């Protein structure tokens, strides 16, 4: 099985003059990279890394928003024989310091960032920095710059030739609880996933993707970077959140992967333009049916999408059903950092709403103690870096990974995730509640950004809601607020009807503080930090637990 380095060499030989990546440079400007250019720059940077003393097994870190140089830097690290250590581009200085010290990284690539000031104090003076072209001005002024290096440096004549069990990357988890863990992946993980992922959805060189979820996260690394290398398709990068709408329309992706929060935003914006009831009526008119579908999907940039995927958390059945009416089938997939995202996929035509598909090629799955999902595959990590005791807790000697998820398997092998072992709580009545499915139902409501269900040792659970910025803007007027409150009251009644008595919510609380990565209430991958949210609202929870209906935090 070929390594990512060998996959790059294949692309260079077979598709040298084809466009591999398209990088926005502000406004209408873009730069297209052919496979020949990608390989050439990666090999030149690898030569530079070795000239700086990088030896086999040395860790090299990179922190940047997604861009072409991120992927080329990752390749350069491997070609030079190093181990890549990606950092989330939204980390605070303490987290940057912890990861760089724990991984013993010698060099740090610094790229496109929104807030370098928030991070820079975490970088020790003895760590050499290399600036991407789009790095902050402060870094560009003092560090060697990518474009200058590749213009002057000769390419490395021969790449490293790692074996299947050699360490390729250490991916630090986003840490919903506690300190991030360094997940070690060997080349066999990357090779196995890269080789197999293209077959699941019949990826071809003509396919297009847009890269916008952090490349430091395993989902983007597997679904975009590995697919790119092993398929030879084209990847377009998003410039920013503000330009995402235009970026996706430029890319017109044929394969699009999103987390539920993104699908929810698409659904909510489309519902504001064309309410679901009106859309249903329009779709029943034969002459308008096809035009309406293309127009609605075109407004999202998804009118040429043939494979739509969702992962990282459950997606609301309401949203899946709505997209189905537009002939866009959102297929749920399942994976985690510890198995390089390689676990389960829903194949085209085999959608079971609420289920995450069947095991991928080479994956075994079983239900262990307490209903925990366990998987075994070539994608599994070799362990947590410098944490053998923690490794032994989740990885058995014969290779079974304990996922921390609770689930069930049907007679055809489909898997359904019903909650997280650590998230399931017990009310004061002694009944267990899994919060994720309830939050999933609440999250499809227009205007709701995030929902967190809390209820440990309470009579009944309550749900805390964060609203979208757009909704908060609209709520300045009393009439708007009254109307929105009524819609939430209807939501509470509707959701409670679908729940068992012990799961029913006493109230919905509209929180005034936005939950952000910066204030530590969500992770860089937009997952809730439940412990932190509970701590943040601990003083108010007893009172809210006695309340009914919709409450606005003062």
PDB file of N, CA, C and O in Angstrom, residues 476-528:
ATOM      1  N   UNK A 476     -34.110  42.883  18.551  1.00  0.00           N
ATOM      2  CA  UNK A 476     -34.107  44.177  19.225  1.00  0.00           C
ATOM      3  C   UNK A 476     -35.505  44.683  19.536  1.00  0.00           C
ATOM      4  O   UNK A 476     -35.737  45.358  20.534  1.00  0.00           O
ATOM      5  N   UNK A 477     -36.474  44.349  18.697  1.00  0.00           N
ATOM      6  CA  UNK A 477     -37.840  44.860  18.866  1.00  0.00           C
ATOM      7  C   UNK A 477     -38.660  43.883  19.714  1.00  0.00           C
ATOM      8  O   UNK A 477     -38.538  42.682  19.594  1.00  0.00           O
ATOM      9  N   UNK A 478     -39.531  44.437  20.536  1.00  0.00           N
ATOM     10  CA  UNK A 478     -40.365  43.620  21.422  1.00  0.00           C
ATOM     11  C   UNK A 478     -41.227  42.628  20.670  1.00  0.00           C
ATOM     12  O   UNK A 478     -41.375  41.480  21.065  1.00  0.00           O
ATOM     13  N   UNK A 479     -41.809  43.076  19.553  1.00  0.00           N
ATOM     14  CA  UNK A 479     -42.704  42.208  18.787  1.00  0.00           C
ATOM     15  C   UNK A 479     -41.944  41.006  18.242  1.00  0.00           C
ATOM     16  O   UNK A 479     -42.445  39.880  18.241  1.00  0.00           O
ATOM     17  N   UNK A 480     -40.721  41.241  17.763  1.00  0.00           N
ATOM     18  CA  UNK A 480     -39.889  40.148  17.251  1.00  0.00           C
ATOM     19  C   UNK A 480     -39.608  39.143  18.354  1.00  0.00           C
ATOM     20  O   UNK A 480     -39.661  37.937  18.148  1.00  0.00           O
ATOM     21  N   UNK A 481     -39.267  39.654  19.539  1.00  0.00           N
ATOM     22  CA  UNK A 481     -38.936  38.778  20.672  1.00  0.00           C
ATOM     23  C   UNK A 481     -40.147  37.935  21.078  1.00  0.00           C
ATOM     24  O   UNK A 481     -40.032  36.747  21.352  1.00  0.00           O
ATOM     25  N   UNK A 482     -41.322  38.568  21.112  1.00  0.00           N
ATOM     26  CA  UNK A 482     -42.551  37.842  21.472  1.00  0.00           C
ATOM     27  C   UNK A 482     -42.821  36.729  20.462  1.00  0.00           C
ATOM     28  O   UNK A 482     -43.195  35.610  20.843  1.00  0.00           O
ATOM     29  N   UNK A 483     -42.653  37.059  19.192  1.00  0.00           N
ATOM     30  CA  UNK A 483     -42.900  36.075  18.135  1.00  0.00           C
ATOM     31  C   UNK A 483     -41.924  34.903  18.246  1.00  0.00           C
ATOM     32  O   UNK A 483     -42.310  33.730  18.123  1.00  0.00           O
ATOM     33  N   UNK A 484     -40.651  35.216  18.512  1.00  0.00           N
ATOM     34  CA  UNK A 484     -39.635  34.166  18.621  1.00  0.00           C
ATOM     35  C   UNK A 484     -39.877  33.313  19.864  1.00  0.00           C
ATOM     36  O   UNK A 484     -39.715  32.085  19.828  1.00  0.00           O
ATOM     37  N   UNK A 485     -40.264  33.951  20.960  1.00  0.00           N
ATOM     38  CA  UNK A 485     -40.571  33.204  22.191  1.00  0.00           C
ATOM     39  C   UNK A 485     -41.690  32.203  21.943  1.00  0.00           C
ATOM     40  O   UNK A 485     -41.623  31.050  22.388  1.00  0.00           O
ATOM     41  N   UNK A 486     -42.706  32.641  21.203  1.00  0.00           N
ATOM     42  CA  UNK A 486     -43.827  31.740  20.895  1.00  0.00           C
ATOM     43  C   UNK A 486     -43.359  30.541  20.064  1.00  0.00           C
ATOM     44  O   UNK A 486     -43.773  29.400  20.296  1.00  0.00           O
ATOM     45  N   UNK A 487     -42.466  30.799  19.107  1.00  0.00           N
ATOM     46  CA  UNK A 487     -41.969  29.699  18.271  1.00  0.00           C
ATOM     47  C   UNK A 487     -41.154  28.707  19.110  1.00  0.00           C
ATOM     48  O   UNK A 487     -41.184  27.501  18.872  1.00  0.00           O
ATOM     49  N   UNK A 488     -40.447  29.215  20.130  1.00  0.00           N
ATOM     50  CA  UNK A 488     -39.674  28.322  21.013  1.00  0.00           C
ATOM     51  C   UNK A 488     -40.600  27.530  21.943  1.00  0.00           C
ATOM     52  O   UNK A 488     -40.319  26.375  22.274  1.00  0.00           O
ATOM     53  N   UNK A 489     -41.676  28.152  22.363  1.00  0.00           N
ATOM     54  CA  UNK A 489     -42.665  27.432  23.191  1.00  0.00           C
ATOM     55  C   UNK A 489     -43.255  26.269  22.402  1.00  0.00           C
ATOM     56  O   UNK A 489     -43.445  25.162  22.928  1.00  0.00           O
ATOM     57  N   UNK A 490     -43.540  26.521  21.127  1.00  0.00           N
ATOM     58  CA  UNK A 490     -44.054  25.454  20.255  1.00  0.00           C
ATOM     59  C   UNK A 490     -43.008  24.358  20.053  1.00  0.00           C
ATOM     60  O   UNK A 490     -43.323  23.170  20.018  1.00  0.00           O
ATOM     61  N   UNK A 491     -41.726  24.784  19.919  1.00  0.00           N
ATOM     62  CA  UNK A 491     -40.629  23.822  19.781  1.00  0.00           C
ATOM     63  C   UNK A 491     -40.536  22.939  21.026  1.00  0.00           C
ATOM     64  O   UNK A 491     -40.404  21.708  20.923  1.00  0.00           O
ATOM     65  N   UNK A 492     -40.605  23.542  22.207  1.00  0.00           N
ATOM     66  CA  UNK A 492     -40.521  22.796  23.464  1.00  0.00           C
ATOM     67  C   UNK A 492     -41.645  21.767  23.552  1.00  0.00           C
ATOM     68  O   UNK A 492     -41.409  20.595  23.896  1.00  0.00           O
ATOM     69  N   UNK A 493     -42.843  22.193  23.196  1.00  0.00           N
ATOM     70  CA  UNK A 493     -43.994  21.267  23.242  1.00  0.00           C
ATOM     71  C   UNK A 493     -43.818  20.125  22.239  1.00  0.00           C
ATOM     72  O   UNK A 493     -44.066  18.956  22.545  1.00  0.00           O
ATOM     73  N   UNK A 494     -43.339  20.463  21.030  1.00  0.00           N
ATOM     74  CA  UNK A 494     -43.162  19.469  19.974  1.00  0.00           C
ATOM     75  C   UNK A 494     -42.084  18.449  20.338  1.00  0.00           C
ATOM     76  O   UNK A 494     -42.274  17.243  20.173  1.00  0.00           O
ATOM     77  N   UNK A 495     -40.963  18.933  20.860  1.00  0.00           N
ATOM     78  CA  UNK A 495     -39.863  18.031  21.225  1.00  0.00           C
ATOM     79  C   UNK A 495     -40.255  17.148  22.392  1.00  0.00           C
ATOM     80  O   UNK A 495     -39.984  15.939  22.403  1.00  0.00           O
ATOM     81  N   UNK A 496     -40.899  17.718  23.403  1.00  0.00           N
ATOM     82  CA  UNK A 496     -41.285  16.922  24.581  1.00  0.00           C
ATOM     83  C   UNK A 496     -42.241  15.790  24.238  1.00  0.00           C
ATOM     84  O   UNK A 496     -42.213  14.729  24.866  1.00  0.00           O
ATOM     85  N   UNK A 497     -43.066  16.004  23.223  1.00  0.00           N
ATOM     86  CA  UNK A 497     -43.992  14.941  22.797  1.00  0.00           C
ATOM     87  C   UNK A 497     -43.238  13.728  22.240  1.00  0.00           C
ATOM     88  O   UNK A 497     -43.768  12.612  22.222  1.00  0.00           O
ATOM     89  N   UNK A 498     -42.012  13.963  21.770  1.00  0.00           N
ATOM     90  CA  UNK A 498     -41.217  12.884  21.172  1.00  0.00           C
ATOM     91  C   UNK A 498     -40.317  12.179  22.191  1.00  0.00           C
ATOM     92  O   UNK A 498     -39.604  11.241  21.855  1.00  0.00           O
ATOM     93  N   UNK A 499     -40.339  12.642  23.439  1.00  0.00           N
ATOM     94  CA  UNK A 499     -39.437  12.122  24.462  1.00  0.00           C
ATOM     95  C   UNK A 499     -40.182  11.302  25.514  1.00  0.00           C
ATOM     96  O   UNK A 499     -41.381  11.494  25.745  1.00  0.00           O
ATOM     97  N   UNK A 500     -39.452  10.386  26.154  1.00  0.00           N
ATOM     98  CA  UNK A 500     -40.002   9.658  27.291  1.00  0.00           C
ATOM     99  C   UNK A 500     -40.183  10.635  28.458  1.00  0.00           C
ATOM    100  O   UNK A 500     -39.477  11.655  28.537  1.00  0.00           O
ATOM    101  N   UNK A 501     -41.114  10.318  29.378  1.00  0.00           N
ATOM    102  CA  UNK A 501     -41.409  11.271  30.473  1.00  0.00           C
ATOM    103  C   UNK A 501     -40.182  11.760  31.237  1.00  0.00           C
ATOM    104  O   UNK A 501     -40.080  12.949  31.553  1.00  0.00           O
ATOM    105  N   UNK A 502     -39.233  10.864  31.522  1.00  0.00           N
ATOM    106  CA  UNK A 502     -38.068  11.288  32.318  1.00  0.00           C
ATOM    107  C   UNK A 502     -37.093  12.157  31.522  1.00  0.00           C
ATOM    108  O   UNK A 502     -36.224  12.813  32.109  1.00  0.00           O
ATOM    109  N   UNK A 503     -37.239  12.195  30.186  1.00  0.00           N
ATOM    110  CA  UNK A 503     -36.349  12.998  29.341  1.00  0.00           C
ATOM    111  C   UNK A 503     -36.901  14.396  29.069  1.00  0.00           C
ATOM    112  O   UNK A 503     -36.173  15.267  28.590  1.00  0.00           O
ATOM    113  N   UNK A 504     -38.174  14.611  29.346  1.00  0.00           N
ATOM    114  CA  UNK A 504     -38.827  15.850  28.930  1.00  0.00           C
ATOM    115  C   UNK A 504     -38.227  17.073  29.607  1.00  0.00           C
ATOM    116  O   UNK A 504     -37.895  17.041  30.789  1.00  0.00           O
ATOM    117  N   UNK A 505     -38.107  18.133  28.827  1.00  0.00           N
ATOM    118  CA  UNK A 505     -37.448  19.352  29.288  1.00  0.00           C
ATOM    119  C   UNK A 505     -38.411  20.247  30.055  1.00  0.00           C
ATOM    120  O   UNK A 505     -39.534  20.503  29.596  1.00  0.00           O
ATOM    121  N   UNK A 506     -37.961  20.730  31.188  1.00  0.00           N
ATOM    122  CA  UNK A 506     -38.780  21.684  31.937  1.00  0.00           C
ATOM    123  C   UNK A 506     -38.830  23.026  31.227  1.00  0.00           C
ATOM    124  O   UNK A 506     -39.861  23.678  31.199  1.00  0.00           O
ATOM    125  N   UNK A 507     -37.685  23.451  30.689  1.00  0.00           N
ATOM    126  CA  UNK A 507     -37.659  24.774  30.079  1.00  0.00           C
ATOM    127  C   UNK A 507     -36.539  24.883  29.061  1.00  0.00           C
ATOM    128  O   UNK A 507     -35.611  24.061  29.031  1.00  0.00           O
ATOM    129  N   UNK A 508     -36.648  25.924  28.236  1.00  0.00           N
ATOM    130  CA  UNK A 508     -35.582  26.329  27.327  1.00  0.00           C
ATOM    131  C   UNK A 508     -35.057  27.669  27.828  1.00  0.00           C
ATOM    132  O   UNK A 508     -35.839  28.601  28.024  1.00  0.00           O
ATOM    133  N   UNK A 509     -33.747  27.751  28.038  1.00  0.00           N
ATOM    134  CA  UNK A 509     -33.135  28.989  28.528  1.00  0.00           C
ATOM    135  C   UNK A 509     -32.329  29.626  27.401  1.00  0.00           C
ATOM    136  O   UNK A 509     -31.425  28.994  26.840  1.00  0.00           O
ATOM    137  N   UNK A 510     -32.654  30.865  27.043  1.00  0.00           N
ATOM    138  CA  UNK A 510     -31.909  31.585  26.009  1.00  0.00           C
ATOM    139  C   UNK A 510     -30.751  32.306  26.690  1.00  0.00           C
ATOM    140  O   UNK A 510     -30.964  33.255  27.456  1.00  0.00           O
ATOM    141  N   UNK A 511     -29.540  31.844  26.437  1.00  0.00           N
ATOM    142  CA  UNK A 511     -28.358  32.404  27.096  1.00  0.00           C
ATOM    143  C   UNK A 511     -27.860  33.638  26.339  1.00  0.00           C
ATOM    144  O   UNK A 511     -27.781  33.624  25.118  1.00  0.00           O
ATOM    145  N   UNK A 512     -27.506  34.677  27.081  1.00  0.00           N
ATOM    146  CA  UNK A 512     -27.083  35.918  26.418  1.00  0.00           C
ATOM    147  C   UNK A 512     -25.605  35.901  26.015  1.00  0.00           C
ATOM    148  O   UNK A 512     -25.203  36.605  25.100  1.00  0.00           O
ATOM    149  N   UNK A 513     -24.787  35.068  26.690  1.00  0.00           N
ATOM    150  CA  UNK A 513     -23.356  34.998  26.354  1.00  0.00           C
ATOM    151  C   UNK A 513     -23.147  34.033  25.193  1.00  0.00           C
ATOM    152  O   UNK A 513     -23.534  32.862  25.285  1.00  0.00           O
ATOM    153  N   UNK A 514     -22.543  34.469  24.089  1.00  0.00           N
ATOM    154  CA  UNK A 514     -22.251  33.544  22.984  1.00  0.00           C
ATOM    155  C   UNK A 514     -21.236  32.487  23.449  1.00  0.00           C
ATOM    156  O   UNK A 514     -20.301  32.792  24.196  1.00  0.00           O
ATOM    157  N   UNK A 515     -21.420  31.255  23.022  1.00  0.00           N
ATOM    158  CA  UNK A 515     -20.469  30.184  23.338  1.00  0.00           C
ATOM    159  C   UNK A 515     -19.436  30.158  22.222  1.00  0.00           C
ATOM    160  O   UNK A 515     -19.760  29.898  21.058  1.00  0.00           O
ATOM    161  N   UNK A 516     -18.214  30.434  22.571  1.00  0.00           N
ATOM    162  CA  UNK A 516     -17.161  30.541  21.556  1.00  0.00           C
ATOM    163  C   UNK A 516     -15.941  29.721  21.949  1.00  0.00           C
ATOM    164  O   UNK A 516     -15.793  29.301  23.098  1.00  0.00           O
ATOM    165  N   UNK A 517     -15.060  29.536  20.973  1.00  0.00           N
ATOM    166  CA  UNK A 517     -13.779  28.880  21.237  1.00  0.00           C
ATOM    167  C   UNK A 517     -12.969  29.733  22.209  1.00  0.00           C
ATOM    168  O   UNK A 517     -12.318  29.222  23.125  1.00  0.00           O
ATOM    169  N   UNK A 518     -13.055  31.066  22.023  1.00  0.00           N
ATOM    170  CA  UNK A 518     -12.248  31.979  22.824  1.00  0.00           C
ATOM    171  C   UNK A 518     -12.614  31.941  24.305  1.00  0.00           C
ATOM    172  O   UNK A 518     -11.733  32.036  25.164  1.00  0.00           O
ATOM    173  N   UNK A 519     -13.914  31.816  24.617  1.00  0.00           N
ATOM    174  CA  UNK A 519     -14.270  31.781  26.043  1.00  0.00           C
ATOM    175  C   UNK A 519     -14.325  30.359  26.606  1.00  0.00           C
ATOM    176  O   UNK A 519     -14.744  30.142  27.745  1.00  0.00           O
ATOM    177  N   UNK A 520     -13.895  29.400  25.791  1.00  0.00           N
ATOM    178  CA  UNK A 520     -13.705  28.044  26.291  1.00  0.00           C
ATOM    179  C   UNK A 520     -14.973  27.217  26.440  1.00  0.00           C
ATOM    180  O   UNK A 520     -14.956  26.164  27.088  1.00  0.00           O
ATOM    181  N   UNK A 521     -16.093  27.655  25.824  1.00  0.00           N
ATOM    182  CA  UNK A 521     -17.350  26.914  25.974  1.00  0.00           C
ATOM    183  C   UNK A 521     -17.619  25.957  24.817  1.00  0.00           C
ATOM    184  O   UNK A 521     -18.508  25.100  24.928  1.00  0.00           O
ATOM    185  N   UNK A 522     -16.887  26.098  23.709  1.00  0.00           N
ATOM    186  CA  UNK A 522     -16.928  25.091  22.650  1.00  0.00           C
ATOM    187  C   UNK A 522     -15.492  24.802  22.205  1.00  0.00           C
ATOM    188  O   UNK A 522     -14.580  25.590  22.456  1.00  0.00           O
ATOM    189  N   UNK A 523     -15.309  23.678  21.538  1.00  0.00           N
ATOM    190  CA  UNK A 523     -13.992  23.284  21.060  1.00  0.00           C
ATOM    191  C   UNK A 523     -13.731  23.915  19.683  1.00  0.00           C
ATOM    192  O   UNK A 523     -14.664  24.430  19.050  1.00  0.00           O
ATOM    193  N   UNK A 524     -12.487  23.849  19.191  1.00  0.00           N
ATOM    194  CA  UNK A 524     -12.216  24.374  17.849  1.00  0.00           C
ATOM    195  C   UNK A 524     -13.018  23.685  16.751  1.00  0.00           C
ATOM    196  O   UNK A 524     -13.173  24.228  15.662  1.00  0.00           O
ATOM    197  N   UNK A 525     -13.541  22.469  17.036  1.00  0.00           N
ATOM    198  CA  UNK A 525     -14.384  21.788  16.039  1.00  0.00           C
ATOM    199  C   UNK A 525     -15.872  22.007  16.321  1.00  0.00           C
ATOM    200  O   UNK A 525     -16.715  21.259  15.841  1.00  0.00           O
ATOM    201  N   UNK A 526     -16.165  23.036  17.134  1.00  0.00           N
ATOM    202  CA  UNK A 526     -17.536  23.486  17.389  1.00  0.00           C
ATOM    203  C   UNK A 526     -18.362  22.507  18.210  1.00  0.00           C
ATOM    204  O   UNK A 526     -19.592  22.506  18.142  1.00  0.00           O
ATOM    205  N   UNK A 527     -17.709  21.647  18.985  1.00  0.00           N
ATOM    206  CA  UNK A 527     -18.423  20.758  19.892  1.00  0.00           C
ATOM    207  C   UNK A 527     -18.566  21.434  21.254  1.00  0.00           C
ATOM    208  O   UNK A 527     -17.706  22.212  21.669  1.00  0.00           O
ATOM    209  N   UNK A 528     -19.648  21.095  21.953  1.00  0.00           N
ATOM    210  CA  UNK A 528     -19.883  21.680  23.268  1.00  0.00           C
ATOM    211  C   UNK A 528     -18.857  21.178  24.278  1.00  0.00           C
ATOM    212  O   UNK A 528     -18.517  19.997  24.307  1.00  0.00           O
TER     213      UNK A 528
END
